[in-house]
Every structure is written in structure tokens, then in C-alpha cells.
Amino acid sequence: MLTRFAPSPTGPLHLGHAYSALTVWQVARDLGGTALLRIEDTDSTRVRPAHEAGIYEDLAWLSLTWPTPVRRQSDHYAEYDAVLEHLGDAGLIYPCSCTRRQIADAGAKPGADGLVYPGTCRHRSMADAQPGDGLRLDIAKALARIDGPLGYDETGATTSQNITDDLLLGTIGDPILRRKDTGDPAYHLACVVDDALQGITHVVRGMDLRDLTPLHVLIQALLDYPTPVYHHHPLITDADGKRLAKIDHAKALAKYRAEGLSVQDIKHMIGWRD
Ligand code: GLU
């Protein structure tokens, strides 16, 4: 049994991350397995070395330990590119130059991963890819490649989670797998590739990512990867019931630490019981 905690060093860790990390290590302990740490540093415009250093400090402070070396996604771009090439050879991806603005102006509806792409560039082929283009997965073509129904097991659920074509086409749409301009691999691609390469058997992560799991399962099926068991844990909310996120006003764990709070205090604040 192998699970992982996979933070992105785009901001300091906050209480929500502490809850997530403690859950990952608890599930590993309960199932007699191991928890890995993985650094998901593929958003080159937002990643900062200080945030990565903060992740190691905060987790060590929480007394969590992990095998080394730690996989840092930015060290492995060639591997993600090889997978993209494979999907390209299979005719499943296409170049896209659309800006967020153009996508919104085309009347795109909000979905599980931002706006559902309206398909403006879908007719384009990899042969006419231009420098700076993003790459998108053609969901309809991908679905046509898959034999049998898609689904996954969620811990605690008695039945398997079914994934319908309508769900993927209607709420996710053709996702970006390589980002425009920066050429960074997208989270969906790097995450799925790494979970398979690292032999992750259980993915433990926040409920906020649950609606994206159908896409991850589709990509696993396309690449002949096994599908892990998923456990999407509840999110920590503040006193007003608002979700704590980096983008909100969530306070960094390091700040609490600097103010003299103990790990026990943090556990108390997130309602954690060992
Ligand atoms: N890197 C993602 C995040 O920080 C988590 C990815 C995952 O656990 O699948 O939100």
C-alpha cells in the first residue's frame, strides 16, 4: 500500500494542508503502508523555492516522515513530454491557442475544471502546432478508444463510482494537458503519470479534487495504467463555514508556529484526533 501527499509549492501550507497531510499519513499507518511526499511544482509562474522549503519544514514539524529522494515534478518534464507524444501519435491531442478571454467569449459554461472548453481548436492537428500553443486532450476521441465502462472505488462507498461519457463531455470537456506559453505539463497529466510511475495504490486528497477524478481515471485507461483506490477527505472550513484555501486569507502554519502554537494546538484547531 502506497499513498502520497502532493502539495504544490505555490504558497505556504495552511491548516487545510495540515489536515490533508495528517490524513494521508494516518491512512498509510492504518493500512500498513507508506506515505510519500511529492512536490507538484509544474506551475512555473507561481512556484517558489521558499514554499518548497516551507513544505519540508512544516511536515517535519508535524512529525511526518517520508522516504527520500522526493519526486519533484519539475525534474521530470521529459517524461511528461514522452507521454504527450504517445497521446499525439494516437491522435488524441490537439494544439490550442485560445486565451481564457476567447474561451469565455465563446460562451463556455463553468465546469469541474474551470470553463468547459467549447472546442474552438478541436479541428486542428498536431502537424500544425505552433510554438506557444497549449495541448488539449480530445475527450470524445479518448472515450472512443476505451473498452468497457469507466469507474473507480472510493473508500467508504459500497459501490464503484461510475463515470459516464456525459459527465466527462459535459462537466470537464477537453482539458489542457500542456499549458500554453510556459509549456508546463498540466496537473492532470503530471499527477496521473506520477501516481502510476510511483506505484500509488491509494490516492488520499481533498474533496475539492473529487470532480476531477473521472478525468484522471480516463487518462489512466488511455495509458494502460492501473486505477488506484481514492479517498477524498472533507475540507477544513473556517468559523463561517468557508473553505480554507491558499487563495483565501488562510493563515500559514509557519505563522502559527512563529506565534508559539504547538502541534497539539494545530490538531485541536482542525478537530484532529490521533
Ligand atoms: N498538487 C495538488 C494540490 O496541491 C494535489 C494533487 C493531488 O493530491 O492529486 O492541490
PDB file of N, CA, C and O in Angstrom, residues 134-188:
ATOM      1  N   GLY A 134      -0.952  25.561 -26.466  1.00  0.00           N
ATOM      2  CA  GLY A 134      -1.213  24.545 -25.448  1.00  0.00           C
ATOM      3  C   GLY A 134      -1.607  23.254 -26.148  1.00  0.00           C
ATOM      4  O   GLY A 134      -1.782  23.233 -27.372  1.00  0.00           O
ATOM      5  N   LEU A 135      -1.723  22.163 -25.377  1.00  0.00           N
ATOM      6  CA  LEU A 135      -2.194  20.896 -25.951  1.00  0.00           C
ATOM      7  C   LEU A 135      -3.398  20.421 -25.147  1.00  0.00           C
ATOM      8  O   LEU A 135      -3.370  20.423 -23.911  1.00  0.00           O
ATOM      9  N   ARG A 136      -4.432  20.050 -25.878  1.00  0.00           N
ATOM     10  CA  ARG A 136      -5.649  19.557 -25.213  1.00  0.00           C
ATOM     11  C   ARG A 136      -5.939  18.113 -25.581  1.00  0.00           C
ATOM     12  O   ARG A 136      -5.673  17.686 -26.711  1.00  0.00           O
ATOM     13  N   LEU A 137      -6.537  17.406 -24.627  1.00  0.00           N
ATOM     14  CA  LEU A 137      -6.993  16.039 -24.862  1.00  0.00           C
ATOM     15  C   LEU A 137      -8.384  16.094 -25.486  1.00  0.00           C
ATOM     16  O   LEU A 137      -9.270  16.797 -24.976  1.00  0.00           O
ATOM     17  N   ASP A 138      -8.595  15.366 -26.569  1.00  0.00           N
ATOM     18  CA  ASP A 138      -9.907  15.283 -27.207  1.00  0.00           C
ATOM     19  C   ASP A 138     -10.706  14.191 -26.480  1.00  0.00           C
ATOM     20  O   ASP A 138     -10.492  12.996 -26.699  1.00  0.00           O
ATOM     21  N   ILE A 139     -11.596  14.631 -25.606  1.00  0.00           N
ATOM     22  CA  ILE A 139     -12.313  13.671 -24.748  1.00  0.00           C
ATOM     23  C   ILE A 139     -13.168  12.704 -25.575  1.00  0.00           C
ATOM     24  O   ILE A 139     -13.201  11.504 -25.282  1.00  0.00           O
ATOM     25  N   ALA A 140     -13.840  13.205 -26.591  1.00  0.00           N
ATOM     26  CA  ALA A 140     -14.714  12.317 -27.378  1.00  0.00           C
ATOM     27  C   ALA A 140     -13.887  11.219 -28.055  1.00  0.00           C
ATOM     28  O   ALA A 140     -14.257  10.041 -28.032  1.00  0.00           O
ATOM     29  N   LYS A 141     -12.736  11.610 -28.623  1.00  0.00           N
ATOM     30  CA  LYS A 141     -11.888  10.596 -29.260  1.00  0.00           C
ATOM     31  C   LYS A 141     -11.316   9.646 -28.222  1.00  0.00           C
ATOM     32  O   LYS A 141     -11.174   8.445 -28.466  1.00  0.00           O
ATOM     33  N   ALA A 142     -10.951  10.186 -27.063  1.00  0.00           N
ATOM     34  CA  ALA A 142     -10.399   9.343 -25.998  1.00  0.00           C
ATOM     35  C   ALA A 142     -11.431   8.295 -25.568  1.00  0.00           C
ATOM     36  O   ALA A 142     -11.110   7.111 -25.432  1.00  0.00           O
ATOM     37  N   LEU A 143     -12.678   8.735 -25.417  1.00  0.00           N
ATOM     38  CA  LEU A 143     -13.727   7.799 -24.982  1.00  0.00           C
ATOM     39  C   LEU A 143     -13.933   6.696 -26.012  1.00  0.00           C
ATOM     40  O   LEU A 143     -14.200   5.543 -25.659  1.00  0.00           O
ATOM     41  N   ALA A 144     -13.780   7.059 -27.282  1.00  0.00           N
ATOM     42  CA  ALA A 144     -13.966   6.063 -28.343  1.00  0.00           C
ATOM     43  C   ALA A 144     -12.881   4.980 -28.290  1.00  0.00           C
ATOM     44  O   ALA A 144     -13.063   3.890 -28.834  1.00  0.00           O
ATOM     45  N   ARG A 145     -11.751   5.272 -27.640  1.00  0.00           N
ATOM     46  CA  ARG A 145     -10.654   4.303 -27.522  1.00  0.00           C
ATOM     47  C   ARG A 145     -10.800   3.312 -26.370  1.00  0.00           C
ATOM     48  O   ARG A 145     -10.060   2.341 -26.268  1.00  0.00           O
ATOM     49  N   ILE A 146     -11.686   3.643 -25.450  1.00  0.00           N
ATOM     50  CA  ILE A 146     -11.764   2.876 -24.206  1.00  0.00           C
ATOM     51  C   ILE A 146     -12.770   1.739 -24.347  1.00  0.00           C
ATOM     52  O   ILE A 146     -13.884   1.964 -24.807  1.00  0.00           O
ATOM     53  N   ASP A 147     -12.355   0.554 -23.917  1.00  0.00           N
ATOM     54  CA  ASP A 147     -13.311  -0.569 -23.896  1.00  0.00           C
ATOM     55  C   ASP A 147     -13.959  -0.605 -22.520  1.00  0.00           C
ATOM     56  O   ASP A 147     -13.272  -0.525 -21.523  1.00  0.00           O
ATOM     57  N   GLY A 148     -15.239  -0.776 -22.517  1.00  0.00           N
ATOM     58  CA  GLY A 148     -15.932  -1.012 -21.257  1.00  0.00           C
ATOM     59  C   GLY A 148     -16.131   0.248 -20.454  1.00  0.00           C
ATOM     60  O   GLY A 148     -15.607   1.307 -20.795  1.00  0.00           O
ATOM     61  N   PRO A 149     -16.893   0.117 -19.370  1.00  0.00           N
ATOM     62  CA  PRO A 149     -17.240   1.290 -18.575  1.00  0.00           C
ATOM     63  C   PRO A 149     -16.063   1.760 -17.720  1.00  0.00           C
ATOM     64  O   PRO A 149     -15.200   0.971 -17.346  1.00  0.00           O
ATOM     65  N   LEU A 150     -16.032   3.048 -17.422  1.00  0.00           N
ATOM     66  CA  LEU A 150     -15.001   3.608 -16.549  1.00  0.00           C
ATOM     67  C   LEU A 150     -15.579   3.776 -15.152  1.00  0.00           C
ATOM     68  O   LEU A 150     -16.748   4.138 -14.990  1.00  0.00           O
ATOM     69  N   GLY A 151     -14.738   3.563 -14.156  1.00  0.00           N
ATOM     70  CA  GLY A 151     -15.182   3.779 -12.783  1.00  0.00           C
ATOM     71  C   GLY A 151     -14.016   3.650 -11.835  1.00  0.00           C
ATOM     72  O   GLY A 151     -12.895   3.358 -12.270  1.00  0.00           O
ATOM     73  N   TYR A 152     -14.264   3.917 -10.577  1.00  0.00           N
ATOM     74  CA  TYR A 152     -13.204   3.764  -9.576  1.00  0.00           C
ATOM     75  C   TYR A 152     -13.836   3.496  -8.223  1.00  0.00           C
ATOM     76  O   TYR A 152     -15.032   3.733  -8.029  1.00  0.00           O
ATOM     77  N   ASP A 153     -13.026   3.003  -7.291  1.00  0.00           N
ATOM     78  CA  ASP A 153     -13.511   2.744  -5.938  1.00  0.00           C
ATOM     79  C   ASP A 153     -13.125   3.895  -5.024  1.00  0.00           C
ATOM     80  O   ASP A 153     -11.990   4.361  -5.042  1.00  0.00           O
ATOM     81  N   GLU A 154     -14.094   4.315  -4.242  1.00  0.00           N
ATOM     82  CA  GLU A 154     -13.874   5.371  -3.243  1.00  0.00           C
ATOM     83  C   GLU A 154     -14.009   4.702  -1.875  1.00  0.00           C
ATOM     84  O   GLU A 154     -14.981   3.995  -1.648  1.00  0.00           O
ATOM     85  N   THR A 155     -13.040   4.913  -0.991  1.00  0.00           N
ATOM     86  CA  THR A 155     -13.137   4.264   0.327  1.00  0.00           C
ATOM     87  C   THR A 155     -14.414   4.715   1.017  1.00  0.00           C
ATOM     88  O   THR A 155     -14.790   5.880   0.951  1.00  0.00           O
ATOM     89  N   GLY A 156     -15.060   3.763   1.666  1.00  0.00           N
ATOM     90  CA  GLY A 156     -16.276   4.104   2.391  1.00  0.00           C
ATOM     91  C   GLY A 156     -17.525   3.949   1.542  1.00  0.00           C
ATOM     92  O   GLY A 156     -18.613   3.793   2.067  1.00  0.00           O
ATOM     93  N   ALA A 157     -17.391   3.986   0.226  1.00  0.00           N
ATOM     94  CA  ALA A 157     -18.569   3.836  -0.635  1.00  0.00           C
ATOM     95  C   ALA A 157     -18.771   2.344  -0.904  1.00  0.00           C
ATOM     96  O   ALA A 157     -17.804   1.602  -1.055  1.00  0.00           O
ATOM     97  N   THR A 158     -20.016   1.916  -0.940  1.00  0.00           N
ATOM     98  CA  THR A 158     -20.266   0.484  -1.107  1.00  0.00           C
ATOM     99  C   THR A 158     -20.253   0.077  -2.573  1.00  0.00           C
ATOM    100  O   THR A 158     -20.038  -1.079  -2.894  1.00  0.00           O
ATOM    101  N   THR A 159     -20.507   1.052  -3.450  1.00  0.00           N
ATOM    102  CA  THR A 159     -20.488   0.698  -4.868  1.00  0.00           C
ATOM    103  C   THR A 159     -19.411   1.507  -5.577  1.00  0.00           C
ATOM    104  O   THR A 159     -18.987   2.551  -5.088  1.00  0.00           O
ATOM    105  N   SER A 160     -19.020   1.012  -6.724  1.00  0.00           N
ATOM    106  CA  SER A 160     -17.999   1.697  -7.511  1.00  0.00           C
ATOM    107  C   SER A 160     -18.581   3.003  -8.073  1.00  0.00           C
ATOM    108  O   SER A 160     -19.781   3.118  -8.300  1.00  0.00           O
ATOM    109  N   GLN A 161     -17.733   4.003  -8.255  1.00  0.00           N
ATOM    110  CA  GLN A 161     -18.179   5.293  -8.798  1.00  0.00           C
ATOM    111  C   GLN A 161     -18.162   5.182 -10.320  1.00  0.00           C
ATOM    112  O   GLN A 161     -17.098   5.017 -10.914  1.00  0.00           O
ATOM    113  N   ASN A 162     -19.338   5.250 -10.918  1.00  0.00           N
ATOM    114  CA  ASN A 162     -19.407   5.133 -12.384  1.00  0.00           C
ATOM    115  C   ASN A 162     -19.090   6.459 -13.046  1.00  0.00           C
ATOM    116  O   ASN A 162     -19.458   7.506 -12.540  1.00  0.00           O
ATOM    117  N   ILE A 163     -18.412   6.371 -14.158  1.00  0.00           N
ATOM    118  CA  ILE A 163     -18.059   7.586 -14.891  1.00  0.00           C
ATOM    119  C   ILE A 163     -18.732   7.509 -16.258  1.00  0.00           C
ATOM    120  O   ILE A 163     -18.416   6.634 -17.063  1.00  0.00           O
ATOM    121  N   THR A 164     -19.659   8.417 -16.506  1.00  0.00           N
ATOM    122  CA  THR A 164     -20.369   8.375 -17.787  1.00  0.00           C
ATOM    123  C   THR A 164     -19.682   9.293 -18.807  1.00  0.00           C
ATOM    124  O   THR A 164     -18.977  10.231 -18.438  1.00  0.00           O
ATOM    125  N   ASP A 165     -19.931   9.005 -20.072  1.00  0.00           N
ATOM    126  CA  ASP A 165     -19.415   9.867 -21.146  1.00  0.00           C
ATOM    127  C   ASP A 165     -19.956  11.286 -20.977  1.00  0.00           C
ATOM    128  O   ASP A 165     -19.230  12.264 -21.156  1.00  0.00           O
ATOM    129  N   ASP A 166     -21.228  11.378 -20.612  1.00  0.00           N
ATOM    130  CA  ASP A 166     -21.853  12.704 -20.463  1.00  0.00           C
ATOM    131  C   ASP A 166     -21.149  13.536 -19.400  1.00  0.00           C
ATOM    132  O   ASP A 166     -21.002  14.751 -19.545  1.00  0.00           O
ATOM    133  N   LEU A 167     -20.743  12.856 -18.316  1.00  0.00           N
ATOM    134  CA  LEU A 167     -20.059  13.573 -17.237  1.00  0.00           C
ATOM    135  C   LEU A 167     -18.753  14.174 -17.761  1.00  0.00           C
ATOM    136  O   LEU A 167     -18.448  15.352 -17.551  1.00  0.00           O
ATOM    137  N   LEU A 168     -17.994  13.348 -18.469  1.00  0.00           N
ATOM    138  CA  LEU A 168     -16.703  13.829 -18.975  1.00  0.00           C
ATOM    139  C   LEU A 168     -16.877  14.909 -20.039  1.00  0.00           C
ATOM    140  O   LEU A 168     -16.175  15.919 -20.034  1.00  0.00           O
ATOM    141  N   LEU A 169     -17.830  14.690 -20.935  1.00  0.00           N
ATOM    142  CA  LEU A 169     -18.018  15.653 -22.033  1.00  0.00           C
ATOM    143  C   LEU A 169     -18.677  16.941 -21.541  1.00  0.00           C
ATOM    144  O   LEU A 169     -18.318  18.037 -21.975  1.00  0.00           O
ATOM    145  N   GLY A 170     -19.608  16.794 -20.597  1.00  0.00           N
ATOM    146  CA  GLY A 170     -20.406  17.954 -20.181  1.00  0.00           C
ATOM    147  C   GLY A 170     -19.812  18.763 -19.048  1.00  0.00           C
ATOM    148  O   GLY A 170     -19.973  19.983 -19.005  1.00  0.00           O
ATOM    149  N   THR A 171     -19.127  18.106 -18.101  1.00  0.00           N
ATOM    150  CA  THR A 171     -18.646  18.878 -16.941  1.00  0.00           C
ATOM    151  C   THR A 171     -17.139  19.074 -16.957  1.00  0.00           C
ATOM    152  O   THR A 171     -16.622  19.860 -16.175  1.00  0.00           O
ATOM    153  N   ILE A 172     -16.441  18.364 -17.815  1.00  0.00           N
ATOM    154  CA  ILE A 172     -14.992  18.547 -17.861  1.00  0.00           C
ATOM    155  C   ILE A 172     -14.574  19.107 -19.225  1.00  0.00           C
ATOM    156  O   ILE A 172     -13.947  20.146 -19.309  1.00  0.00           O
ATOM    157  N   GLY A 173     -14.960  18.445 -20.285  1.00  0.00           N
ATOM    158  CA  GLY A 173     -14.578  18.939 -21.619  1.00  0.00           C
ATOM    159  C   GLY A 173     -13.107  18.693 -21.882  1.00  0.00           C
ATOM    160  O   GLY A 173     -12.406  18.145 -21.033  1.00  0.00           O
ATOM    161  N   ASP A 174     -12.637  19.099 -23.045  1.00  0.00           N
ATOM    162  CA  ASP A 174     -11.249  18.814 -23.433  1.00  0.00           C
ATOM    163  C   ASP A 174     -10.266  19.579 -22.528  1.00  0.00           C
ATOM    164  O   ASP A 174     -10.143  20.799 -22.643  1.00  0.00           O
ATOM    165  N   PRO A 175      -9.540  18.882 -21.659  1.00  0.00           N
ATOM    166  CA  PRO A 175      -8.662  19.592 -20.724  1.00  0.00           C
ATOM    167  C   PRO A 175      -7.303  19.910 -21.341  1.00  0.00           C
ATOM    168  O   PRO A 175      -6.844  19.201 -22.251  1.00  0.00           O
ATOM    169  N   ILE A 176      -6.684  20.934 -20.837  1.00  0.00           N
ATOM    170  CA  ILE A 176      -5.301  21.250 -21.211  1.00  0.00           C
ATOM    171  C   ILE A 176      -4.385  20.204 -20.575  1.00  0.00           C
ATOM    172  O   ILE A 176      -4.494  19.927 -19.377  1.00  0.00           O
ATOM    173  N   LEU A 177      -3.504  19.592 -21.360  1.00  0.00           N
ATOM    174  CA  LEU A 177      -2.504  18.676 -20.796  1.00  0.00           C
ATOM    175  C   LEU A 177      -1.107  19.303 -20.808  1.00  0.00           C
ATOM    176  O   LEU A 177      -0.241  18.917 -20.036  1.00  0.00           O
ATOM    177  N   ARG A 178      -0.903  20.219 -21.752  1.00  0.00           N
ATOM    178  CA  ARG A 178       0.322  21.032 -21.676  1.00  0.00           C
ATOM    179  C   ARG A 178      -0.075  22.483 -21.846  1.00  0.00           C
ATOM    180  O   ARG A 178      -0.829  22.815 -22.757  1.00  0.00           O
ATOM    181  N   ARG A 179       0.437  23.313 -20.931  1.00  0.00           N
ATOM    182  CA  ARG A 179      -0.042  24.693 -20.887  1.00  0.00           C
ATOM    183  C   ARG A 179       0.567  25.551 -21.984  1.00  0.00           C
ATOM    184  O   ARG A 179       1.706  25.356 -22.383  1.00  0.00           O
ATOM    185  N   LYS A 180      -0.267  26.453 -22.406  1.00  0.00           N
ATOM    186  CA  LYS A 180       0.102  27.443 -23.418  1.00  0.00           C
ATOM    187  C   LYS A 180       1.259  28.292 -22.879  1.00  0.00           C
ATOM    188  O   LYS A 180       1.361  28.491 -21.678  1.00  0.00           O
ATOM    189  N   ASP A 181       2.073  28.790 -23.741  1.00  0.00           N
ATOM    190  CA  ASP A 181       3.169  29.728 -23.409  1.00  0.00           C
ATOM    191  C   ASP A 181       4.288  29.132 -22.557  1.00  0.00           C
ATOM    192  O   ASP A 181       5.417  29.059 -23.002  1.00  0.00           O
ATOM    193  N   THR A 182       3.989  28.683 -21.335  1.00  0.00           N
ATOM    194  CA  THR A 182       5.072  28.156 -20.485  1.00  0.00           C
ATOM    195  C   THR A 182       5.485  26.756 -20.921  1.00  0.00           C
ATOM    196  O   THR A 182       6.604  26.325 -20.648  1.00  0.00           O
ATOM    197  N   GLY A 183       4.571  26.009 -21.559  1.00  0.00           N
ATOM    198  CA  GLY A 183       4.870  24.624 -21.928  1.00  0.00           C
ATOM    199  C   GLY A 183       4.888  23.682 -20.732  1.00  0.00           C
ATOM    200  O   GLY A 183       5.297  22.524 -20.851  1.00  0.00           O
ATOM    201  N   ASP A 184       4.440  24.168 -19.576  1.00  0.00           N
ATOM    202  CA  ASP A 184       4.414  23.295 -18.388  1.00  0.00           C
ATOM    203  C   ASP A 184       3.383  22.182 -18.568  1.00  0.00           C
ATOM    204  O   ASP A 184       2.292  22.435 -19.097  1.00  0.00           O
ATOM    205  N   PRO A 185       3.705  20.963 -18.092  1.00  0.00           N
ATOM    206  CA  PRO A 185       2.674  19.919 -18.114  1.00  0.00           C
ATOM    207  C   PRO A 185       1.549  20.315 -17.153  1.00  0.00           C
ATOM    208  O   PRO A 185       1.810  20.929 -16.117  1.00  0.00           O
ATOM    209  N   ALA A 186       0.323  19.980 -17.502  1.00  0.00           N
ATOM    210  CA  ALA A 186      -0.793  20.315 -16.620  1.00  0.00           C
ATOM    211  C   ALA A 186      -0.838  19.334 -15.451  1.00  0.00           C
ATOM    212  O   ALA A 186      -0.340  18.211 -15.550  1.00  0.00           O
ATOM    213  N   TYR A 187      -1.457  19.788 -14.369  1.00  0.00           N
ATOM    214  CA  TYR A 187      -1.615  18.962 -13.168  1.00  0.00           C
ATOM    215  C   TYR A 187      -2.179  17.575 -13.499  1.00  0.00           C
ATOM    216  O   TYR A 187      -1.650  16.556 -13.032  1.00  0.00           O
ATOM    217  N   HIS A 188      -3.245  17.527 -14.313  1.00  0.00           N
ATOM    218  CA  HIS A 188      -3.890  16.230 -14.590  1.00  0.00           C
ATOM    219  C   HIS A 188      -2.912  15.222 -15.161  1.00  0.00           C
ATOM    220  O   HIS A 188      -2.933  14.045 -14.818  1.00  0.00           O
TER     221      HIS A 188
END
